[in-house]
Short mmCIF file of C-alpha atoms in Angstrom, two decimals:
data_model
loop_
_atom_site.label_atom_id
_atom_site.label_comp_id
_atom_site.label_asym_id
_atom_site.label_seq_id
_atom_site.Cartn_x
_atom_site.Cartn_y
_atom_site.Cartn_z
CA UNK A 967 51.09 -8.77 -51.99
CA UNK A 968 52.31 -5.20 -52.45
CA UNK A 969 50.15 -3.93 -49.61
CA UNK A 970 51.57 -6.57 -47.23
CA UNK A 971 55.14 -5.55 -48.15
CA UNK A 972 54.29 -1.90 -47.61
CA UNK A 973 52.77 -2.70 -44.23
CA UNK A 974 55.91 -4.57 -43.10
CA UNK A 975 58.09 -1.70 -44.32
CA UNK A 976 55.98 0.82 -42.42
CA UNK A 977 56.19 -1.25 -39.24
CA UNK A 978 59.99 -1.50 -39.57
CA UNK A 979 60.32 2.26 -40.06
CA UNK A 980 58.08 2.90 -37.06
CA UNK A 981 60.23 0.60 -34.92
CA UNK A 982 63.43 2.40 -35.98
CA UNK A 983 61.89 5.78 -35.23
CA UNK A 984 60.77 4.56 -31.81
CA UNK A 985 64.24 3.19 -30.99
CA UNK A 986 65.90 6.45 -32.07
CA UNK A 987 63.47 8.38 -29.93
CA UNK A 988 64.38 6.06 -27.04
CA UNK A 989 68.07 6.91 -27.32
CA UNK A 990 67.30 10.62 -27.38
CA UNK A 991 65.10 10.29 -24.30
CA UNK A 992 67.77 8.20 -22.55
CA UNK A 993 70.46 10.85 -22.98
CA UNK A 994 68.18 13.78 -22.19
CA UNK A 995 66.62 12.15 -19.14
CA UNK A 996 70.04 11.06 -17.83
CA UNK A 997 71.33 14.63 -17.84
CA UNK A 998 68.06 15.98 -16.42
CA UNK A 999 67.84 13.50 -13.53
CA UNK A 1000 71.47 13.97 -12.51
CA UNK A 1001 71.16 17.76 -12.57
CA UNK A 1002 67.88 17.58 -10.64
CA UNK A 1003 69.47 15.31 -8.02
CA UNK A 1004 72.36 17.77 -7.58
CA UNK A 1005 70.16 20.84 -7.24
CA UNK A 1006 67.38 19.42 -5.02
CA UNK A 1007 68.60 18.98 -1.47
CA UNK A 1008 66.20 16.09 -0.70
CA UNK A 1009 67.62 14.04 -3.60
CA UNK A 1010 71.33 14.49 -2.81
CA UNK A 1011 71.35 11.58 -0.40
CA UNK A 1012 70.13 9.18 -3.10
CA UNK A 1013 71.44 10.65 -6.36
CA UNK A 1014 70.84 7.47 -8.39
CA UNK A 1015 67.27 6.69 -7.29
CA UNK A 1016 65.60 9.03 -9.74
CA UNK A 1017 68.02 8.17 -12.56
CA UNK A 1018 67.55 4.41 -12.22
CA UNK A 1019 63.75 4.84 -12.04
CA UNK A 1020 63.87 6.74 -15.34
CA UNK A 1021 66.19 4.08 -16.83
CA UNK A 1022 63.66 1.41 -15.85
CA UNK A 1023 60.86 3.34 -17.56
CA UNK A 1024 62.94 3.86 -20.72
CA UNK A 1025 63.83 0.15 -20.85
CA UNK A 1026 60.18 -0.83 -20.45
CA UNK A 1027 59.01 1.53 -23.18
CA UNK A 1028 61.88 1.49 -25.73
CA UNK A 1029 63.88 -1.68 -25.11
CA UNK A 1030 67.28 -2.86 -23.94
CA UNK A 1031 69.48 -0.51 -26.04
CA UNK A 1032 67.97 2.76 -24.85
CA UNK A 1033 67.96 1.35 -21.29
CA UNK A 1034 71.72 0.67 -21.36
CA UNK A 1035 72.25 4.08 -22.97
CA UNK A 1036 70.36 5.66 -20.08
CA UNK A 1037 72.50 3.82 -17.48
CA UNK A 1038 75.74 4.65 -19.32
CA UNK A 1039 74.86 8.32 -19.73
CA UNK A 1040 73.78 8.56 -16.10
CA UNK A 1041 77.03 6.94 -14.90
CA UNK A 1042 79.15 9.23 -17.06
CA UNK A 1043 77.39 12.42 -16.01
CA UNK A 1044 77.39 11.29 -12.38
CA UNK A 1045 81.13 10.58 -12.51
CA UNK A 1046 81.90 13.97 -13.99
CA UNK A 1047 79.53 15.97 -11.79
CA UNK A 1048 79.71 14.12 -8.46
CA UNK A 1049 82.60 11.70 -8.15
CA UNK A 1050 85.44 13.35 -10.04
CA UNK A 1051 85.35 16.76 -8.23
CA UNK A 1052 85.87 15.09 -4.84
CA UNK A 1053 88.82 12.92 -5.98
CA UNK A 1054 92.49 13.77 -6.31
CA UNK A 1055 92.82 11.81 -9.53
CA UNK A 1056 90.36 10.83 -12.26
CA UNK A 1057 91.40 7.23 -11.66
CA UNK A 1058 91.01 7.25 -7.92
CA UNK A 1059 90.04 3.77 -6.70
CA UNK A 1060 87.18 5.01 -4.54
CA UNK A 1061 85.55 6.93 -7.38
CA UNK A 1062 85.97 4.06 -9.81
CA UNK A 1063 84.53 1.56 -7.34
CA UNK A 1064 81.48 3.75 -6.71
CA UNK A 1065 81.09 4.19 -10.47
CA UNK A 1066 81.30 0.44 -11.05
CA UNK A 1067 78.70 -0.22 -8.36
CA UNK A 1068 76.38 2.35 -9.92
CA UNK A 1069 76.81 0.83 -13.40
CA UNK A 1070 76.26 -2.69 -12.03
CA UNK A 1071 73.09 -1.65 -10.18
CA UNK A 1072 71.78 0.14 -13.24
CA UNK A 1073 72.56 -2.86 -15.46
CA UNK A 1074 70.70 -5.20 -13.10
CA UNK A 1075 67.69 -2.89 -13.10
CA UNK A 1076 67.74 -2.59 -16.91
CA UNK A 1077 68.05 -6.36 -17.41
CA UNK A 1078 65.23 -6.98 -14.95
CA UNK A 1079 62.99 -4.44 -16.69
CA UNK A 1080 63.88 -5.92 -20.09
CA UNK A 1081 62.91 -9.35 -18.85
CA UNK A 1082 59.62 -7.98 -17.58
CA UNK A 1083 59.05 -6.22 -20.89
CA UNK A 1084 59.68 -9.38 -22.94
CA UNK A 1085 57.51 -11.40 -20.58
CA UNK A 1086 54.75 -8.81 -20.94
CA UNK A 1087 55.01 -8.95 -24.73
CA UNK A 1088 54.78 -12.75 -24.63
CA UNK A 1089 51.81 -12.61 -22.29
CA UNK A 1090 50.04 -10.07 -24.52
CA UNK A 1091 50.75 -12.27 -27.53
CA UNK A 1092 49.48 -15.36 -25.71
CA UNK A 1093 46.40 -13.46 -24.56
CA UNK A 1094 45.73 -12.30 -28.12
CA UNK A 1095 46.14 -15.86 -29.41
CA UNK A 1096 43.86 -17.13 -26.64
CA UNK A 1097 41.21 -14.58 -27.56
CA UNK A 1098 41.44 -15.57 -31.23
CA UNK A 1099 41.20 -19.26 -30.31
CA UNK A 1100 38.25 -18.57 -28.03
CA UNK A 1101 36.50 -16.63 -30.79
CA UNK A 1102 37.14 -19.43 -33.31
CA UNK A 1103 35.95 -22.04 -30.79
CA UNK A 1104 32.79 -20.04 -30.13
CA UNK A 1105 32.20 -19.74 -33.88
CA UNK A 1106 32.76 -23.47 -34.33
CA UNK A 1107 30.35 -24.24 -31.49
CA UNK A 1108 27.69 -22.01 -33.02
CA UNK A 1109 28.19 -23.65 -36.41
CA UNK A 1110 27.97 -27.15 -34.90
CA UNK A 1111 25.09 -26.29 -32.55
CA UNK A 1112 27.15 -27.26 -29.51
CA UNK A 1113 28.14 -25.72 -26.19
CA UNK A 1114 30.97 -26.49 -23.77
CA UNK A 1115 30.16 -26.96 -20.09
CA UNK A 1116 31.97 -27.55 -16.79
CA UNK A 1117 30.75 -28.73 -13.40
CA UNK A 1118 32.46 -29.08 -10.04
CA UNK A 1119 31.13 -31.87 -7.85
CA UNK A 1120 29.49 -30.33 -4.81
CA UNK A 1121 28.46 -27.20 -6.70
CA UNK A 1122 24.82 -26.82 -7.75
CA UNK A 1123 25.54 -24.89 -10.95
CA UNK A 1124 26.73 -25.94 -14.39
CA UNK A 1125 28.85 -23.32 -16.14
CA UNK A 1126 28.52 -22.85 -19.89
CA UNK A 1127 30.45 -21.35 -22.76
CA UNK A 1128 29.04 -19.75 -25.90
CA UNK A 1129 26.08 -21.47 -27.55
CA UNK A 1130 24.14 -22.71 -24.53
CA UNK A 1131 21.52 -19.96 -24.76
CA UNK A 1132 20.65 -20.97 -28.33
CA UNK A 1133 20.41 -24.66 -27.42
CA UNK A 1134 18.36 -24.43 -24.22
CA UNK A 1135 16.43 -21.24 -24.94
CA UNK A 1136 17.03 -19.99 -21.38
CA UNK A 1137 17.82 -16.37 -20.46
CA UNK A 1138 21.52 -15.50 -20.96
CA UNK A 1139 23.65 -16.51 -17.96
CA UNK A 1140 27.10 -17.93 -17.27
CA UNK A 1141 25.63 -20.80 -15.27
CA UNK A 1142 22.34 -22.54 -14.57
CA UNK A 1143 21.42 -24.82 -11.73
CA UNK A 1144 21.03 -28.55 -12.28
CA UNK A 1145 17.36 -28.27 -11.37
CA UNK A 1146 16.78 -25.65 -14.08
CA UNK A 1147 18.35 -27.89 -16.72
CA UNK A 1148 16.64 -31.10 -15.62
CA UNK A 1149 13.28 -29.32 -15.72
CA UNK A 1150 13.72 -29.00 -19.50
CA UNK A 1151 14.37 -32.72 -20.03
CA UNK A 1152 11.38 -34.81 -21.12
CA UNK A 1153 10.07 -36.85 -18.14
CA UNK A 1154 10.66 -40.24 -19.81
CA UNK A 1155 14.30 -39.29 -20.59
CA UNK A 1156 15.10 -37.76 -17.21
CA UNK A 1157 15.69 -40.93 -15.20
CA UNK A 1158 17.97 -42.63 -17.80
CA UNK A 1159 20.02 -39.42 -18.07
CA UNK A 1160 20.49 -39.15 -14.30
CA UNK A 1161 21.41 -42.84 -14.10
CA UNK A 1162 24.04 -42.44 -16.84
CA UNK A 1163 25.66 -39.43 -15.16
CA UNK A 1164 25.62 -40.93 -11.65
CA UNK A 1165 27.15 -44.20 -12.90
CA UNK A 1166 29.90 -42.31 -14.73
CA UNK A 1167 30.71 -40.27 -11.61
CA UNK A 1168 30.75 -43.31 -9.36
CA UNK A 1169 33.31 -45.15 -11.50
CA UNK A 1170 35.12 -42.02 -12.86
CA UNK A 1171 34.24 -42.95 -16.44
CA UNK A 1172 33.34 -40.76 -19.42
CA UNK A 1173 29.65 -40.64 -20.24
CA UNK A 1174 27.54 -40.04 -23.33
CA UNK A 1175 23.76 -39.70 -23.31
CA UNK A 1176 21.04 -38.72 -25.78
CA UNK A 1177 17.85 -37.12 -24.51
CA UNK A 1178 15.06 -34.73 -25.44
CA UNK A 1179 14.33 -31.32 -24.00
CA UNK A 1180 11.31 -29.07 -24.27
CA UNK A 1181 12.60 -25.48 -24.47
CA UNK A 1182 10.51 -22.59 -23.08
CA UNK A 1183 9.16 -21.77 -26.57
CA UNK A 1184 7.59 -25.25 -26.72
CA UNK A 1185 9.90 -26.78 -29.36
CA UNK A 1186 11.22 -30.30 -28.82
CA UNK A 1187 14.95 -30.84 -29.36
CA UNK A 1188 17.26 -33.84 -29.28
CA UNK A 1189 20.56 -33.30 -27.44
CA UNK A 1190 23.69 -35.38 -26.95
CA UNK A 1191 25.72 -34.77 -23.78
CA UNK A 1192 29.33 -35.90 -23.40
CA UNK A 1193 31.50 -35.48 -20.33
CA UNK A 1194 34.83 -36.55 -18.81
CA UNK A 1195 36.32 -36.21 -15.33
CA UNK A 1196 39.65 -34.34 -15.06
CA UNK A 1197 42.26 -36.72 -13.53
CA UNK A 1198 42.78 -36.23 -9.80
CA UNK A 1199 39.93 -33.71 -9.46
CA UNK A 1200 36.17 -33.57 -9.15
CA UNK A 1201 35.91 -31.25 -12.15
CA UNK A 1202 33.68 -32.49 -14.99
CA UNK A 1203 33.72 -30.90 -18.43
CA UNK A 1204 32.28 -31.75 -21.80
CA UNK A 1205 30.00 -30.78 -24.67
CA UNK A 1206 26.29 -30.68 -25.37
CA UNK A 1207 25.34 -31.00 -29.04
CA UNK A 1208 22.00 -30.26 -30.69
CA UNK A 1209 21.38 -33.43 -32.75
CA UNK A 1210 17.80 -32.64 -33.78
CA UNK A 1211 18.75 -32.52 -37.48
CA UNK A 1212 20.57 -35.84 -37.23
CA UNK A 1213 17.57 -37.42 -35.54
CA UNK A 1214 15.31 -36.21 -38.35
CA UNK A 1215 17.60 -37.85 -40.89
CA UNK A 1216 17.66 -41.06 -38.84
CA UNK A 1217 13.85 -41.03 -38.60
CA UNK A 1218 13.60 -40.48 -42.36
CA UNK A 1219 15.95 -43.41 -42.94
CA UNK A 1220 13.93 -45.56 -40.55
CA UNK A 1221 10.72 -44.65 -42.36
CA UNK A 1222 12.35 -45.53 -45.68
CA UNK A 1223 13.39 -48.89 -44.28
CA UNK A 1224 9.85 -49.46 -43.01
CA UNK A 1225 8.45 -48.61 -46.43
CA UNK A 1226 10.81 -51.09 -48.04
CA UNK A 1227 9.76 -53.71 -45.49
CA UNK A 1228 6.11 -52.94 -46.22
CA UNK A 1229 6.73 -53.45 -49.93
CA UNK A 1230 8.41 -56.81 -49.41
CA UNK A 1231 5.80 -57.95 -46.89
CA UNK A 1232 2.90 -56.80 -49.05
CA UNK A 1233 4.20 -58.66 -52.08
CA UNK A 1234 4.71 -61.83 -50.03
CA UNK A 1235 1.29 -61.64 -48.35
CA UNK A 1236 -0.50 -60.89 -51.62
CA UNK A 1237 1.21 -63.82 -53.32
CA UNK A 1238 0.31 -66.17 -50.46
CA UNK A 1239 -3.29 -64.93 -50.40
CA UNK A 1240 -3.83 -65.56 -54.11
CA UNK A 1241 -3.55 -69.34 -53.79
CA UNK A 1242 -6.28 -69.91 -51.14
CA UNK A 1243 -8.30 -67.11 -52.74
CA UNK A 1244 -8.37 -68.98 -56.01
CA UNK A 1245 -9.56 -72.11 -54.20
CA UNK A 1246 -12.32 -70.17 -52.42
CA UNK A 1247 -13.42 -68.64 -55.70
CA UNK A 1248 -13.70 -72.09 -57.29
CA UNK A 1249 -15.65 -73.44 -54.31
CA UNK A 1250 -17.98 -70.46 -54.48
CA UNK A 1251 -18.56 -71.08 -58.17
CA UNK A 1252 -19.41 -74.74 -57.52
CA UNK A 1253 -21.84 -73.85 -54.73
CA UNK A 1254 -23.51 -71.13 -56.79
CA UNK A 1255 -24.03 -73.65 -59.61
CA UNK A 1256 -26.42 -75.72 -57.48
CA UNK A 1257 -30.06 -75.38 -58.56
CA UNK A 1258 -31.74 -76.26 -55.25
CA UNK A 1259 -30.41 -73.30 -53.23
CA UNK A 1260 -32.80 -71.24 -51.16
CA UNK A 1261 -33.13 -67.54 -51.84
CA UNK A 1262 -31.55 -66.71 -48.48
CA UNK A 1263 -28.53 -68.90 -49.14
CA UNK A 1264 -28.18 -67.50 -52.65
CA UNK A 1265 -28.18 -63.97 -51.18
CA UNK A 1266 -25.37 -65.00 -48.84
CA UNK A 1267 -23.43 -66.42 -51.76
CA UNK A 1268 -23.86 -63.17 -53.69
CA UNK A 1269 -22.54 -61.21 -50.71
CA UNK A 1270 -19.63 -63.64 -50.42
CA UNK A 1271 -18.94 -63.22 -54.14
CA UNK A 1272 -18.70 -59.46 -53.68
CA UNK A 1273 -16.26 -59.81 -50.80
CA UNK A 1274 -14.18 -62.37 -52.70
CA UNK A 1275 -13.93 -59.98 -55.63
CA UNK A 1276 -12.95 -57.21 -53.25
CA UNK A 1277 -10.27 -59.39 -51.64
CA UNK A 1278 -8.97 -60.30 -55.08
CA UNK A 1279 -8.81 -56.62 -55.98
CA UNK A 1280 -6.91 -55.79 -52.78
CA UNK A 1281 -4.37 -58.54 -53.44
CA UNK A 1282 -3.93 -57.40 -57.03
CA UNK A 1283 -3.60 -53.80 -55.90
CA UNK A 1284 -1.02 -54.74 -53.26
CA UNK A 1285 1.17 -56.45 -55.84
CA UNK A 1286 1.02 -53.44 -58.15
CA UNK A 1287 1.19 -50.83 -55.39
CA UNK A 1288 4.60 -49.51 -56.35
CA UNK A 1289 4.11 -49.84 -60.08
CA UNK A 1290 3.16 -46.99 -62.35
CA UNK A 1291 -0.59 -46.98 -62.86
CA UNK A 1292 -2.24 -46.31 -66.19
CA UNK A 1293 -4.98 -43.70 -66.02
CA UNK A 1294 -8.36 -45.22 -65.27
CA UNK A 1295 -11.56 -43.98 -66.80
CA UNK A 1296 -13.72 -41.56 -64.79
CA UNK A 1297 -16.19 -43.07 -62.33
CA UNK A 1298 -19.07 -41.65 -60.37
CA UNK A 1299 -17.97 -41.28 -56.75
CA UNK A 1300 -21.53 -40.98 -55.41
CA UNK A 1301 -22.64 -44.65 -55.66
CA UNK A 1302 -19.26 -45.85 -54.38
CA UNK A 1303 -19.62 -43.53 -51.39
CA UNK A 1304 -23.21 -44.67 -50.76
CA UNK A 1305 -22.12 -48.32 -50.71
CA UNK A 1306 -19.23 -47.55 -48.33
CA UNK A 1307 -21.54 -45.64 -45.97
CA UNK A 1308 -24.07 -48.50 -46.03
CA UNK A 1309 -21.32 -50.99 -45.17
CA UNK A 1310 -20.32 -48.98 -42.04
CA UNK A 1311 -23.81 -48.01 -40.83
CA UNK A 1312 -24.20 -51.03 -38.56
CA UNK A 1313 -20.65 -50.74 -37.23
CA UNK A 1314 -21.14 -47.08 -36.42
CA UNK A 1315 -24.53 -47.78 -34.83
CA UNK A 1316 -22.94 -50.40 -32.56
CA UNK A 1317 -20.76 -47.60 -31.20
CA UNK A 1318 -23.74 -45.35 -30.59
CA UNK A 1319 -23.29 -43.17 -33.67
CA UNK A 1320 -24.87 -42.47 -37.03
CA UNK A 1321 -23.42 -41.74 -40.46
CA UNK A 1322 -24.83 -38.85 -42.45
CA UNK A 1323 -24.21 -38.48 -46.20
CA UNK A 1324 -24.37 -35.18 -48.06
CA UNK A 1325 -23.69 -35.42 -51.80
CA UNK A 1326 -24.80 -34.17 -55.21
CA UNK A 1327 -26.49 -36.43 -57.74
CA UNK A 1328 -23.19 -37.39 -59.29
CA UNK A 1329 -19.49 -36.49 -58.98
CA UNK A 1330 -17.10 -37.92 -61.55
CA UNK A 1331 -13.53 -38.60 -60.40
CA UNK A 1332 -10.46 -39.92 -62.20
CA UNK A 1333 -9.85 -42.73 -59.69
CA UNK A 1334 -10.20 -46.52 -59.99
CA UNK A 1335 -13.28 -47.81 -58.18
CA UNK A 1336 -11.39 -50.18 -55.89
CA UNK A 1337 -8.94 -47.47 -54.82
CA UNK A 1338 -11.75 -45.00 -54.07
CA UNK A 1339 -13.54 -47.69 -52.06
CA UNK A 1340 -10.33 -48.34 -50.09
CA UNK A 1341 -9.89 -44.62 -49.36
CA UNK A 1342 -13.45 -44.30 -48.05
CA UNK A 1343 -13.18 -47.54 -46.07
CA UNK A 1344 -10.07 -46.39 -44.20
CA UNK A 1345 -11.49 -42.95 -43.38
CA UNK A 1346 -14.89 -44.28 -42.27
CA UNK A 1347 -13.27 -46.98 -40.15
CA UNK A 1348 -11.21 -44.41 -38.24
CA UNK A 1349 -14.18 -42.06 -37.86
CA UNK A 1350 -16.38 -44.79 -36.37
CA UNK A 1351 -13.61 -45.90 -34.01
CA UNK A 1352 -13.17 -42.29 -32.84
CA UNK A 1353 -16.70 -42.29 -31.37
CA UNK A 1354 -15.46 -44.74 -28.69
CA UNK A 1355 -18.91 -46.06 -27.81
CA UNK A 1356 -20.44 -42.62 -27.26
CA UNK A 1357 -23.29 -41.07 -29.17
CA UNK A 1358 -21.97 -39.11 -32.08
CA UNK A 1359 -22.11 -38.35 -35.76
CA UNK A 1360 -19.95 -39.16 -38.75
CA UNK A 1361 -20.61 -36.92 -41.74
CA UNK A 1362 -19.51 -37.70 -45.29
CA UNK A 1363 -19.92 -35.01 -47.91
CA UNK A 1364 -19.03 -34.73 -51.59
CA UNK A 1365 -18.67 -31.44 -53.42
CA UNK A 1366 -17.59 -30.45 -56.92
CA UNK A 1367 -15.07 -27.61 -56.88
CA UNK A 1368 -13.85 -26.60 -60.33
CA UNK A 1369 -11.66 -29.34 -61.75
CA UNK A 1370 -11.70 -31.31 -58.48
CA UNK A 1371 -14.08 -33.26 -56.29
CA UNK A 1372 -13.74 -32.84 -52.53
CA UNK A 1373 -14.67 -35.67 -50.16
CA UNK A 1374 -14.93 -34.60 -46.51
CA UNK A 1375 -15.20 -37.09 -43.64
CA UNK A 1376 -15.60 -35.61 -40.16
CA UNK A 1377 -16.69 -36.95 -36.79
CA UNK A 1378 -17.65 -35.80 -33.30
CA UNK A 1379 -15.28 -38.26 -31.64
CA UNK A 1380 -12.41 -37.80 -29.22
CA UNK A 1381 -10.11 -35.80 -31.51
CA UNK A 1382 -6.39 -36.15 -32.18
CA UNK A 1383 -3.68 -34.62 -29.99
CA UNK A 1384 -1.65 -31.85 -31.72
CA UNK A 1385 1.66 -33.71 -31.35
CA UNK A 1386 0.09 -36.78 -33.02
CA UNK A 1387 -1.60 -34.91 -35.87
CA UNK A 1388 1.67 -34.37 -37.77
CA UNK A 1389 2.46 -38.09 -37.71
CA UNK A 1390 -0.84 -39.79 -38.50
CA UNK A 1391 0.17 -40.40 -42.13
CA UNK A 1392 3.44 -42.11 -41.16
CA UNK A 1393 3.59 -45.89 -41.59
CA UNK A 1394 3.16 -47.90 -38.38
CA UNK A 1395 2.16 -44.85 -36.36
CA UNK A 1396 -1.14 -45.41 -34.54
CA UNK A 1397 -3.00 -44.00 -31.56
CA UNK A 1398 -5.09 -47.18 -31.26
CA UNK A 1399 -2.62 -49.22 -29.26
CA UNK A 1400 -4.62 -52.45 -29.12
CA UNK A 1401 -6.34 -52.57 -32.52
CA UNK A 1402 -4.44 -50.17 -34.78
CA UNK A 1403 -1.78 -51.20 -37.31
CA UNK A 1404 -0.64 -47.75 -38.37
CA UNK A 1405 -1.00 -48.55 -42.07
CA UNK A 1406 -4.53 -47.40 -42.98
CA UNK A 1407 -3.95 -43.65 -43.25
CA UNK A 1408 -0.56 -44.14 -44.84
CA UNK A 1409 -2.12 -46.32 -47.55
CA UNK A 1410 -4.91 -43.75 -47.94
CA UNK A 1411 -2.43 -40.94 -48.53
CA UNK A 1412 -0.45 -43.05 -51.01
CA UNK A 1413 -3.62 -43.87 -52.97
CA UNK A 1414 -4.71 -40.23 -53.03
CA UNK A 1415 -1.31 -38.92 -54.11
CA UNK A 1416 -1.02 -41.67 -56.71
CA UNK A 1417 -3.93 -40.19 -58.69
CA UNK A 1418 -2.73 -36.61 -58.25
CA UNK A 1419 -4.95 -35.70 -55.29
CA UNK A 1420 -4.31 -34.31 -51.83
CA UNK A 1421 -5.41 -35.19 -48.31
CA UNK A 1422 -5.24 -33.06 -45.19
CA UNK A 1423 -6.45 -33.46 -41.63
CA UNK A 1424 -7.47 -31.05 -38.89
CA UNK A 1425 -8.44 -31.94 -35.36
CA UNK A 1426 -8.92 -30.51 -31.90
CA UNK A 1427 -9.34 -32.04 -28.49
CA UNK A 1428 -12.72 -31.62 -26.74
CA UNK A 1429 -11.45 -28.86 -24.43
CA UNK A 1430 -10.17 -26.81 -27.38
CA UNK A 1431 -13.00 -27.43 -29.87
CA UNK A 1432 -15.17 -24.41 -30.72
CA UNK A 1433 -18.68 -24.62 -29.36
CA UNK A 1434 -20.16 -23.62 -32.73
CA UNK A 1435 -19.10 -26.95 -34.30
CA UNK A 1436 -19.48 -30.34 -32.62
CA UNK A 1437 -17.02 -31.99 -35.02
CA UNK A 1438 -13.56 -32.76 -33.68
CA UNK A 1439 -11.66 -34.35 -36.58
CA UNK A 1440 -11.96 -33.59 -40.30
CA UNK A 1441 -10.28 -35.29 -43.27
CA UNK A 1442 -10.51 -33.51 -46.62
CA UNK A 1443 -9.64 -35.49 -49.76
CA UNK A 1444 -9.34 -33.62 -53.05
CA UNK A 1445 -9.43 -35.79 -56.19
CA UNK A 1446 -9.13 -34.82 -59.87
CA UNK A 1447 -12.52 -34.59 -61.53
CA UNK A 1448 -13.38 -36.92 -64.38
CA UNK A 1449 -15.77 -34.44 -65.97
CA UNK A 1450 -14.74 -32.37 -68.99
CA UNK A 1451 -13.76 -28.79 -68.14
CA UNK A 1452 -16.59 -26.34 -68.20
CA UNK A 1453 -16.40 -23.52 -70.74
CA UNK A 1454 -15.28 -20.24 -69.26
CA UNK A 1455 -17.70 -18.18 -71.38
CA UNK A 1456 -20.32 -18.33 -74.14
CA UNK A 1457 -19.07 -19.65 -77.48
CA UNK A 1458 -18.19 -16.99 -79.98
CA UNK A 1459 -20.27 -16.77 -83.10
CA UNK A 1460 -18.84 -17.20 -86.57
#
């Protein structure tokens, strides 16, 4: 507070000093210009020209008071030095009239210069305010990831304010052509965007459009463009906002809604399945109780019993999917994996491929048997489908690594595109348009994470796959081991 008061006091003192200096300059310059006009022959014909020019300068620099002082001093000195010596009386009408005309002319010049000075001060103040507003607007645009634009119909360039370089990733420029900007828009969004803008221009209506662009660095961004037509002109102006963050939030909300829908649907389906499942189980029990069954038919009934138990387990698991699970006892993952591989051998062979299993004698994991079987089933199903009827190999390997067991499933199939790889664990996302549901890998990840494990995927397309390895896609599942921790060193003696 004290510093602000001191600053205002210093400014006031500076202004008083400047005004005082102006009065001194006015008096000194008035005497000097009159004397110079009297002594220089070329200036005698226009004795007031130089004086009034100096008065104008003093008014512009020091203000109205020093300007009037300059005119008054000039008139007084001029009257004494020029007009009075040629008159018979100090109050001669001719001398007084000439003096009045000189004072009037000087006053007009001073008032005009004062008006120009005040106008200049206002313009400088307005310009300073405009610069501050422009700086604040630019800062606000950077903070909101937006950029202002303008476009004149008939011109091929769109002019931009601050922020456009960051949004579009193009080299810095005041304007870019429409072709340069449209080249960044994703092909499937380009036509709807053009249609929206053309319709708005045809009917002179505001427009708003959301679209995606692929910037030169390769990143994908969501943008929202807004524009209005200035009344009575062909000048369009508006804003472009980077809404990528908002789209991510919307996608997350949509995924959450899908998960909630999955939960409700799963509970309903599982409940509806239990009733006919119970009837099938009873019918199976009655048929298996017959004594005169052939060995072949009894083998079929045993296989059906296994599948009924599996279906019952899936329904029970679906109902308790979101519930907290109590820790299950350790199981050996090797026989479960062998059974899963055997179940998919014929399916893989029908697609021209083979399944190869590499595993130790045993590998204990802290996972319920049914959940491990479901994990393997989903991964093997995708691996076999990836062969797409071509000769290939699916390899399943188990390996003990410290306190974990790693299950690796890889195939020599078609691979997964890079832009799809980040989304394969999302619910309802599938690359198998006709047969896929988009739930298998999501369920697999949920089961793995539920027991404290991890799952990751790597893939490459055939053109980018290294020649040293024929495998395109690899899923690595890490599960907690059910074996007791191994001692780190020999026991110490007593």
